[in-house]
Structure formats: structure tokens, C-alpha cells
mmCIF file of C-alpha atoms and ligand atoms in Angstrom:
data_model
loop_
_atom_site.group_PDB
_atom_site.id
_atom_site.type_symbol
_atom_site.label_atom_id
_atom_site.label_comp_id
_atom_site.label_asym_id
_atom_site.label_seq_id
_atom_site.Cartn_x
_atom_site.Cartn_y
_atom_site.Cartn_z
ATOM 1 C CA UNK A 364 56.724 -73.728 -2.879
ATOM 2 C CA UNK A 365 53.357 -75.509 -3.645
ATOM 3 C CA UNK A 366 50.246 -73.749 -2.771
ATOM 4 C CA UNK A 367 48.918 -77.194 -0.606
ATOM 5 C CA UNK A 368 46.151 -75.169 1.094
ATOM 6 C CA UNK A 369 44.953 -73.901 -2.108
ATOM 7 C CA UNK A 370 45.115 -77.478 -3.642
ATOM 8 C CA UNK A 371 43.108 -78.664 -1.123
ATOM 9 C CA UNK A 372 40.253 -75.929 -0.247
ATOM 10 C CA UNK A 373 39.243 -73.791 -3.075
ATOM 11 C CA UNK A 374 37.576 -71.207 -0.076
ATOM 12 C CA UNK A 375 39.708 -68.617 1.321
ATOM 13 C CA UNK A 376 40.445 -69.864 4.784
ATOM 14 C CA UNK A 377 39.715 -66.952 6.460
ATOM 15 C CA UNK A 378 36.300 -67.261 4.799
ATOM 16 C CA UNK A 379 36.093 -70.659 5.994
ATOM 17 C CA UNK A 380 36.239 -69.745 9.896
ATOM 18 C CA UNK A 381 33.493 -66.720 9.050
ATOM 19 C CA UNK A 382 31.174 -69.341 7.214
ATOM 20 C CA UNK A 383 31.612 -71.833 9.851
ATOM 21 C CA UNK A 384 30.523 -69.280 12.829
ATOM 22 C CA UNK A 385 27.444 -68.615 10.264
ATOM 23 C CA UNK A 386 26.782 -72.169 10.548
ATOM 24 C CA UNK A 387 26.670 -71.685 14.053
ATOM 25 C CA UNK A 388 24.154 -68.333 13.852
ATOM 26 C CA UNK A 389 21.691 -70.658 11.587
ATOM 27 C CA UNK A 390 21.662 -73.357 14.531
ATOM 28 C CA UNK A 391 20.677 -70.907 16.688
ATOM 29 C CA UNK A 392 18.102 -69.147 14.996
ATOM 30 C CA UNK A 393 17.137 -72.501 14.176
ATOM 31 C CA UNK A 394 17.345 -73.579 18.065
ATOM 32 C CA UNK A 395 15.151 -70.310 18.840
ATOM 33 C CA UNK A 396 12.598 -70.375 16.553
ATOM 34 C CA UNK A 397 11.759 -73.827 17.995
ATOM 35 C CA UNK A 398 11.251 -72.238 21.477
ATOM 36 C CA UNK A 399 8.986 -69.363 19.534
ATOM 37 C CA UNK A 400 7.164 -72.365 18.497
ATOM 38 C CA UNK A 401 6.449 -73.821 21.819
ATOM 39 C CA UNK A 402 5.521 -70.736 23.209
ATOM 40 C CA UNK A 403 2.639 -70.287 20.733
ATOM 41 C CA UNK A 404 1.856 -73.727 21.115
ATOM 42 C CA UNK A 405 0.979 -73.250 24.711
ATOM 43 C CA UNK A 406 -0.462 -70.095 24.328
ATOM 44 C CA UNK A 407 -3.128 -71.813 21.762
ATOM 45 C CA UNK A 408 -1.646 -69.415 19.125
ATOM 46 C CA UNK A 409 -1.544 -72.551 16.732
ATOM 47 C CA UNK A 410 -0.885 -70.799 13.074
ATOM 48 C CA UNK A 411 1.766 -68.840 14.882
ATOM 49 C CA UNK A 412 3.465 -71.971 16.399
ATOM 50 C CA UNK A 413 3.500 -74.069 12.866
ATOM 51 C CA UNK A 414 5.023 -70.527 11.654
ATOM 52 C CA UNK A 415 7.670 -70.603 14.253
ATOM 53 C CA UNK A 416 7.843 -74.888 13.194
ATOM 54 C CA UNK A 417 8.491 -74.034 9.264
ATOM 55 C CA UNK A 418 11.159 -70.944 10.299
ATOM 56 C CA UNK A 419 13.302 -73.543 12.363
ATOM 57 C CA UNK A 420 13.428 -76.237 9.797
ATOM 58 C CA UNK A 421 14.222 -73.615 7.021
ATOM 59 C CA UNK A 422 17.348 -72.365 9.476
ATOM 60 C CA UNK A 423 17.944 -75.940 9.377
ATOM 61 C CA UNK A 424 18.438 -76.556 5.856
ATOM 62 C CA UNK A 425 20.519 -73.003 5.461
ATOM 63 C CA UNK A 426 22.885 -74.129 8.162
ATOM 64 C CA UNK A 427 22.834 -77.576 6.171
ATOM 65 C CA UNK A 428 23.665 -75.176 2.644
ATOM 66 C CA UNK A 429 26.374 -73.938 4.356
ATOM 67 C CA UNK A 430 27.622 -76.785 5.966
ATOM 68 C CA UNK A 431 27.744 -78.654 2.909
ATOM 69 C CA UNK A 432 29.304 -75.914 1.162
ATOM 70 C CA UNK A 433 31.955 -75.675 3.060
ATOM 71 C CA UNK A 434 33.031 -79.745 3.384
ATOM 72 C CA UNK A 435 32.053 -79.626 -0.843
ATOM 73 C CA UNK A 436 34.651 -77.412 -1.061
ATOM 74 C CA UNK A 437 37.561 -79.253 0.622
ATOM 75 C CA UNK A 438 36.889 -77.371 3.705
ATOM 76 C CA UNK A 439 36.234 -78.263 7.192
ATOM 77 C CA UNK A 440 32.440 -77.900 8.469
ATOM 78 C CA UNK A 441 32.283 -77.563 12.127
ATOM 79 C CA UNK A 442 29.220 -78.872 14.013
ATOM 80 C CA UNK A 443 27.938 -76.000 16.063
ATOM 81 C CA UNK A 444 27.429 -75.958 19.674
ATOM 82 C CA UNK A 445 23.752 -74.880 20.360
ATOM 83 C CA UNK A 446 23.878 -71.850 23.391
ATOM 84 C CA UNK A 447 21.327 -71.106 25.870
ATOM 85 C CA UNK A 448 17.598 -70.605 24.602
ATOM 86 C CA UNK A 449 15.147 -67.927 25.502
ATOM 87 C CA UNK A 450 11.990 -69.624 26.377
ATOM 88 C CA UNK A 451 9.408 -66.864 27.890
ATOM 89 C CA UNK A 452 7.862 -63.616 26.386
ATOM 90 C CA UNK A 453 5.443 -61.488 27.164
ATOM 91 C CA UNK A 454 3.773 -61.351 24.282
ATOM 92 C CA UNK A 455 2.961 -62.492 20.696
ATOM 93 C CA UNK A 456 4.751 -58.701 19.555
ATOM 94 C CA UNK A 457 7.544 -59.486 21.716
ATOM 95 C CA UNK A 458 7.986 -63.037 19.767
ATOM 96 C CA UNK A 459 8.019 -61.297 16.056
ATOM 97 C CA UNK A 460 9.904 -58.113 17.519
ATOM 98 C CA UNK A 461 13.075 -60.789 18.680
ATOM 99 C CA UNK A 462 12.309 -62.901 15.344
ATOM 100 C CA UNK A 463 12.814 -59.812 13.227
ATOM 101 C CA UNK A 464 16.151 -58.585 15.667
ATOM 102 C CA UNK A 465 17.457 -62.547 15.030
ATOM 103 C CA UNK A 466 16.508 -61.733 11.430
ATOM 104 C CA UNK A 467 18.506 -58.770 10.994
ATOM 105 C CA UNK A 468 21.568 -59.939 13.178
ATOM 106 C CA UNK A 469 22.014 -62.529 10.634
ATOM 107 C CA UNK A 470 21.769 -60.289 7.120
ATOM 108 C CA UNK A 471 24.225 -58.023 8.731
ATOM 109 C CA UNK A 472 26.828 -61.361 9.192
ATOM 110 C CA UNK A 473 26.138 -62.649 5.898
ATOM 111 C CA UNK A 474 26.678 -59.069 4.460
ATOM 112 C CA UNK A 475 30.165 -59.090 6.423
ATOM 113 C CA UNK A 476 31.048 -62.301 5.068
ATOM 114 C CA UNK A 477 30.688 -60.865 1.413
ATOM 115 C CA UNK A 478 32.398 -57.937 2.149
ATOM 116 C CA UNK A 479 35.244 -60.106 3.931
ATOM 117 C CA UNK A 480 34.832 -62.701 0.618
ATOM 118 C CA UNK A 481 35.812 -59.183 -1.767
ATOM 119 C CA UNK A 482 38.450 -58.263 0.013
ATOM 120 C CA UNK A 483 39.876 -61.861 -0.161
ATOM 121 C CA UNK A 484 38.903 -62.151 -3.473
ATOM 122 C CA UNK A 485 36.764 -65.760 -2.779
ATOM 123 C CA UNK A 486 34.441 -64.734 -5.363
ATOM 124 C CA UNK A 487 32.996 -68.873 -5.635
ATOM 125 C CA UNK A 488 31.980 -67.907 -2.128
ATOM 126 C CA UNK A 489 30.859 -64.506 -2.432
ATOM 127 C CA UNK A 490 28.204 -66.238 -5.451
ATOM 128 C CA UNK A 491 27.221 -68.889 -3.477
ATOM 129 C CA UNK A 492 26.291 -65.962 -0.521
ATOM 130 C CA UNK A 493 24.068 -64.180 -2.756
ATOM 131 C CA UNK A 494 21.386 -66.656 -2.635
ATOM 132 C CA UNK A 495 21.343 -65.697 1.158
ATOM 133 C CA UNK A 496 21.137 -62.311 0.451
ATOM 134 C CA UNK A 497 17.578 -62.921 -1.213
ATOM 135 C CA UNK A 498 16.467 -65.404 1.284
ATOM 136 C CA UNK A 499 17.102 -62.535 4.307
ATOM 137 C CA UNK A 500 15.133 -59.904 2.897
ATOM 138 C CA UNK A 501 12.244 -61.655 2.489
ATOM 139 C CA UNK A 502 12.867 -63.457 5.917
ATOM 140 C CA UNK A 503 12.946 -59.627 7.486
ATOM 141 C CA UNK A 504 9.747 -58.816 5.352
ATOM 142 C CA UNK A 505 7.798 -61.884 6.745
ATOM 143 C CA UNK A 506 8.631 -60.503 10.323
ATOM 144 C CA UNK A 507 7.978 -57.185 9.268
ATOM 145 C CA UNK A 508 4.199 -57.809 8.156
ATOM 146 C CA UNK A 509 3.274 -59.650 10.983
ATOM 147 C CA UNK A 510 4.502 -56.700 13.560
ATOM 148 C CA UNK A 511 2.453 -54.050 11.184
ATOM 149 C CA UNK A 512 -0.408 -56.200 11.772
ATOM 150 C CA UNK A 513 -0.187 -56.119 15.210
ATOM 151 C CA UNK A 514 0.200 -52.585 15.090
ATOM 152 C CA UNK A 515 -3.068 -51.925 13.249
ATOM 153 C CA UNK A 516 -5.012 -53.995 15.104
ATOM 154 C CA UNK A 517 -3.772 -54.375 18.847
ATOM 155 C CA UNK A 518 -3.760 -57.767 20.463
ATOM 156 C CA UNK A 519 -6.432 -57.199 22.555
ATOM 157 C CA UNK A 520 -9.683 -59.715 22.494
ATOM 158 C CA UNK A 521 -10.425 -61.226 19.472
ATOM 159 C CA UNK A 522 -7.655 -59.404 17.467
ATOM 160 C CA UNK A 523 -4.854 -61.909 18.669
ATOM 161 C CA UNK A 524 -6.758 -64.561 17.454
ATOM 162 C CA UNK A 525 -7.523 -62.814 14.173
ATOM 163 C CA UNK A 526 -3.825 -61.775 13.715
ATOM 164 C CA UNK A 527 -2.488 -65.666 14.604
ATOM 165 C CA UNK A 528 -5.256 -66.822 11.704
ATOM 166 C CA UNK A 529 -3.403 -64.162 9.173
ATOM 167 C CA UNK A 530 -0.165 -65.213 10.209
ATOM 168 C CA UNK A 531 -0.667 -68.610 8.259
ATOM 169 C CA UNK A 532 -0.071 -66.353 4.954
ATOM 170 C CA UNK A 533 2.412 -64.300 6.149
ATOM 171 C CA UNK B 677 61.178 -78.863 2.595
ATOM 172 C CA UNK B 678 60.036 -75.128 3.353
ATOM 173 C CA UNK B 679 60.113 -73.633 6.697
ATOM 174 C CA UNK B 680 56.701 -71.783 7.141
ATOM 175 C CA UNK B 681 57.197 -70.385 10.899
ATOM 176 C CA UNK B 682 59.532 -71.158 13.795
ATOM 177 C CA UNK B 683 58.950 -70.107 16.950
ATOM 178 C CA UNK B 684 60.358 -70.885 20.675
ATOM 179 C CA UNK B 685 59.637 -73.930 20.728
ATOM 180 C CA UNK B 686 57.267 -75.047 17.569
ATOM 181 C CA UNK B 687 58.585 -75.080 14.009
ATOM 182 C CA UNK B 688 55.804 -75.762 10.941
ATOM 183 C CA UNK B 689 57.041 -76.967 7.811
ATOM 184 C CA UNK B 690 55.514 -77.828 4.191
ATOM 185 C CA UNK B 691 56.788 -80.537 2.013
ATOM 186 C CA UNK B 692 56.617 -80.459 -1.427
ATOM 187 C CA UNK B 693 57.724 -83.744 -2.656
ATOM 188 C CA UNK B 694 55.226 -85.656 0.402
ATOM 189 C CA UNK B 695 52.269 -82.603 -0.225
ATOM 190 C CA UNK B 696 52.128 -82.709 3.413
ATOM 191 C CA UNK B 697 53.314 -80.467 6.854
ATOM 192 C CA UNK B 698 55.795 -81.439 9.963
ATOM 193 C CA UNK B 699 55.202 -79.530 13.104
ATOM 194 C CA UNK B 700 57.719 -79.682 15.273
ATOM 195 C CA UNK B 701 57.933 -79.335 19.384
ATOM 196 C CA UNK B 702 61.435 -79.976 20.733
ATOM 197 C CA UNK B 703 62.577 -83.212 19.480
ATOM 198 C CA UNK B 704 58.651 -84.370 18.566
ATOM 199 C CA UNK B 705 57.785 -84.404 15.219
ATOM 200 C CA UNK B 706 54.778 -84.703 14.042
ATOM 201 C CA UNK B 707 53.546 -85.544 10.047
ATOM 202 C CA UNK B 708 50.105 -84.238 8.933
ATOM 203 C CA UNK B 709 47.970 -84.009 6.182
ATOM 204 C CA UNK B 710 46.932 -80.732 5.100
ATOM 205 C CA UNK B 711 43.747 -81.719 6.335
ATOM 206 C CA UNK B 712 44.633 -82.351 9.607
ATOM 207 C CA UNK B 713 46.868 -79.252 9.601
ATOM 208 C CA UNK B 714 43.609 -77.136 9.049
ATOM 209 C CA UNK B 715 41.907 -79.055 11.764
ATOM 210 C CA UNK B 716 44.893 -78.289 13.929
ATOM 211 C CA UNK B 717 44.419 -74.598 13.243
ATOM 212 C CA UNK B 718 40.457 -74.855 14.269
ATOM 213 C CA UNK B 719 41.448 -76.633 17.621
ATOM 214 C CA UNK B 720 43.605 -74.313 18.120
ATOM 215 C CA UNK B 721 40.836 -71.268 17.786
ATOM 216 C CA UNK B 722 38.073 -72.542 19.298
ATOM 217 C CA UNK B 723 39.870 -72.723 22.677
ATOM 218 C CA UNK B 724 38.706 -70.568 25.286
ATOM 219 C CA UNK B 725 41.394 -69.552 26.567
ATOM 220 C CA UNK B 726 39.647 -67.023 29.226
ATOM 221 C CA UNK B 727 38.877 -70.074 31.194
ATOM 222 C CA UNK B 728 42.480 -70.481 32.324
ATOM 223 C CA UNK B 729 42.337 -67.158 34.086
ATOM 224 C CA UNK B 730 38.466 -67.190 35.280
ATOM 225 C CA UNK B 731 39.482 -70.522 37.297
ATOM 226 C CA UNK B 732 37.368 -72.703 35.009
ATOM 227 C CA UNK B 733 40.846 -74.214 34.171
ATOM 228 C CA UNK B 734 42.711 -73.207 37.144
ATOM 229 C CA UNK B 735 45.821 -75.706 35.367
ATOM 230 C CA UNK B 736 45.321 -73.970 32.410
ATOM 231 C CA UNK B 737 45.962 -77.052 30.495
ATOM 232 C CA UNK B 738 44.875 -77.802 26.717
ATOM 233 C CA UNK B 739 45.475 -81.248 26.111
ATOM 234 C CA UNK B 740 45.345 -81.483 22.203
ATOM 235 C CA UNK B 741 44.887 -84.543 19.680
ATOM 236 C CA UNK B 742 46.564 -84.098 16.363
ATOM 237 C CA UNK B 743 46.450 -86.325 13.203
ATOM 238 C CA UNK B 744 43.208 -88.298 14.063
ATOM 239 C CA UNK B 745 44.817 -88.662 18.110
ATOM 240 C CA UNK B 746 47.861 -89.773 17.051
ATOM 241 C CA UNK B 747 49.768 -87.496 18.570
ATOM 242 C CA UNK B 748 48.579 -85.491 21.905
ATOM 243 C CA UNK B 749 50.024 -82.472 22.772
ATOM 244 C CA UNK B 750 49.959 -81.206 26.432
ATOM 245 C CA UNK B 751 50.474 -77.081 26.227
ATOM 246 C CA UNK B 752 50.365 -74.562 28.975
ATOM 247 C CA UNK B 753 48.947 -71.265 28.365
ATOM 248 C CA UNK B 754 52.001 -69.479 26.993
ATOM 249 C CA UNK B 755 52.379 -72.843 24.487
ATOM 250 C CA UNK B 756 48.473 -72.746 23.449
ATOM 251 C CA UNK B 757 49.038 -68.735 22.628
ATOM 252 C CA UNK B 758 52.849 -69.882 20.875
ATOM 253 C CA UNK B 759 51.046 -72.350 18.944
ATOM 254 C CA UNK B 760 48.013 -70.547 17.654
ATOM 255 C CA UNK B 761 50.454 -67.621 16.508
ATOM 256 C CA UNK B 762 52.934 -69.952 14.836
ATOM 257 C CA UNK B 763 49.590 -71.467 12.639
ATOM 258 C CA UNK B 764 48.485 -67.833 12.060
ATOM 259 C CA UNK B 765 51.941 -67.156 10.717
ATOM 260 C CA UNK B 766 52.176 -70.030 8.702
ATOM 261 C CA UNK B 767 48.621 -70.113 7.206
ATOM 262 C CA UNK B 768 49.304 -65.983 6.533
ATOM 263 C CA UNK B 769 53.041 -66.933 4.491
ATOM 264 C CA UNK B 770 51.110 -69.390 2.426
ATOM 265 C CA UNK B 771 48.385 -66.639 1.519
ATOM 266 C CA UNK B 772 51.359 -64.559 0.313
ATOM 267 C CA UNK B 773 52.857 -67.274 -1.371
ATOM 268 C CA UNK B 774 49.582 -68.456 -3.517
ATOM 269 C CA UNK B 775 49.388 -64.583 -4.624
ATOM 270 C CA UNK B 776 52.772 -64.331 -5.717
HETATM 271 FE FE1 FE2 C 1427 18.813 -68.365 8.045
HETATM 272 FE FE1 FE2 C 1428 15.999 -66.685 8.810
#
């Protein structure tokens, strides 16, 4: 018998349905990172909010990388359905405390994917994963800095501002 | 031609010679690519099938399009479940094949 499916899509297609729920994750973060945004925005936290601007157009272009991953590769890229968004906080913390959670949610899927991609053997896909790998850690370190900042220095009176001014080189 | 799965009352087949699949249900037969056979097998997963018990689809109904709508496929619960087993089978029996 002729291995059609192989012929066709050179990812496994097991891989395919766990790359295609990534692509969903990104759209998300992407989704939520917009509503970060807008709550900075209107809190006059302005170098916080065109943070929160840049993360949601770089979850953009890695559910885009994905996407066009999986359609390069004979596969079948689903457009993701965008779920409800989380619009208030309580505070600036709160903000970088769910940002870093969103962060970490999404290096442990793309670490299950590899594992998955080994024990399928989709090594093409495992590669093309490890530029993710990279990306997450320092996504989780950006987070990271900004919450030790706040932790030094409280939010209280001038300190929020001074913390949204450092968050421009975080 | 190669039987992949049979079931009750779907049959999935791959042919060689035409590099393409028949699903069959009854006397309907239905030709697809192998594209279309993948996109079958997504349909097929992302239904939510808890809505036909949570009376968000009190019918519990799944009207499906195959090959680019031109074939529909009206399944009932047990069909929708038959279905998405018979493509799990099939889509496992070529995994074995390709490492053999
Ligand atoms: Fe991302
Ligand atoms: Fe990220």
C-alpha cells in the first residue's frame, strides 16, 4: 500500500492537530496581551501599554510561524477561534503576574509538543520548535524583571510611574 | 484498492492506482483527495460533541460538508462518534503501514 498521507504531509499528523491547538494558544496570548494593553492605556501607564502593543503583535507573527509551517508542509492550518478576554485587573503586578502565568502555560505546550514530536519521530518539526524554545525563555525573563521591579520598589506614588518608564527596556 | 477500516455503517478505503480515498455510508460513496480526507478528520474533531447532551443541540445533529460541500453528511450522535473512530482507525493503520 502507498504511504498517501506521508506523500502528502511530511509532519506527523498527530503533530499536526498539537501544532494547530498551539496556533490557537498564540491567538490568545496574542488576543490578551491586547486587553493588557488597553488597560495600561487607560490607566496612563503608557510604556507599559506599547509593551503590552509589541507582545501581541510578536504572538501574532509566532502564530503566523506556525501557521505557515504547518500549510508549508502539506498540512492543514486551522484558523483559531479567539475565546473570551479578561479585561480588568487590579493592578499593574496583577497584569505582569497573568503575562508571566500566559508565558509559562505556553513553554510547557511547546515543550509537550517536542516531547510528542520524539516520540513520533517528526524530527523536521521538533527543529523547527526549537526556535520557540529560545523565544519562551526570554519571553518568561522579560515578565520576570518587570515583577522583581515591582517588588523592590512597591507601586505606591511615584514608583508606578518610575517602574512603567523602566518597563520601556525591559 | 485497500480497505483501511470498516465499521457499522462507514467503510474508508485508499486507492493506489487514483492516490486518493472512498468513504463509504450505505450505498453513498464518496471520492476524496487526501486533502480533503485530512480535513474530514479535523471536522470530525473539532465537534463538540457535549453540546448534544447539555441541550445546546437538543437534535444532536452534525450536518457535515465533505470534498469542498460536495457531499453533506447528516450523522446522529452514535454516527458522529462511528465516524470519528473509523478515521482514527484508518489514519492509525496508515501510521503502521509507513513504518513497516
Ligand atoms: Fe508566543
Ligand atoms: Fe509570548
Amino acid at each position: 500500500m502507498k504511504d498517501l498521507v506521508r506523500q502528502k504531509i511530511s509532519i506527523n499528523i498527530d503533530i499536526m492537530d498539537l501544532l494547530n491547538e498551539q496556533i490557537a494558544m498564540e491567538a490568545d496570548a496574542s488576543a490578551s496581551y491586547l486587553a493588557m494593553a488597553s488597560w495600561c492605556d487607560q490607566h496612563a501607564l503608557t510604556h507599559s501599554a506599547e509593551f503590552f502593543y509589541d507582545q501581541s503583535a510578536e504572538e501574532r507573527e509566532h502564530m503566523m510561524k506556525i501557521f505557515r509551517f504547518v500549510n508549508d508542509n502539506g498540512g492543514a492550518a486551522l484558523s483559531p477561534q479567539i475565546g473570551k478576554v479578561a479585561h480588568n485587573y487590579s493592578s499593574l503586578q496583577e497584569v505582569f503576574e497573568l503575562a508571566l502565568d500566559q508565558e509559562i502555560k505556553v513553554t510547557k505546550s511547546i515543550n509537550n509538543i517536542i516531547q510528542q514530536c520524539r516520540k513520533k519521530a517528526d524530527f523536521g518539526t521538533e527543529n523547527f520548535l526549537q526556535w520557540f524554545v529560545q523565544e519562551q525563555l526570554e519571553e518568561e525573563q522579560k515578565m520576570r524583571r518587570v515583577l522583581d521591579l515591582i517588588e523592590l520598589m512597591g507601586t505606591d506614588g511615584i514608583a508606578l510611574r518610575l517602574i512603567d518608564e523602566r518597563v520601556k527596556e525591559a | 484498492m485497500n480497505l483501511l477500516c470498516q465499521s457499522t455503517n462507514f467503510a474508508a478505503y485508499q486507492c493506489d492506482q487514483r492516490r486518493c480515498f472512498f468513504l463509504t455510508h450505505g450505498s453513498k460513496e464518496m471520492q476524496l483527495s487526501c486533502c480533503q480526507f485530512i480535513a474530514l478528520r479535523q471536522k470530525l474533531n473539532s465537534l463538540d460533541l457535549s453540546a448534544h447532551f447539555d441541550g445546546r443541540n437538543p437534535s444532536g445533529i452534525e450536518i457535515l460538508s465533505v470534498c469542498n460541500r460536495a457531499h453533506l453528511l447528516v450523522l446522529d450522535t452514535h454516527q458522529v462518534l462511528e465516524l470519528k473512530n473509523l478515521l482514527r482507525a484508518s489514519f492509525g493503520f496508515m501510521e503502521m503501514n509507513s513504518m513497516v
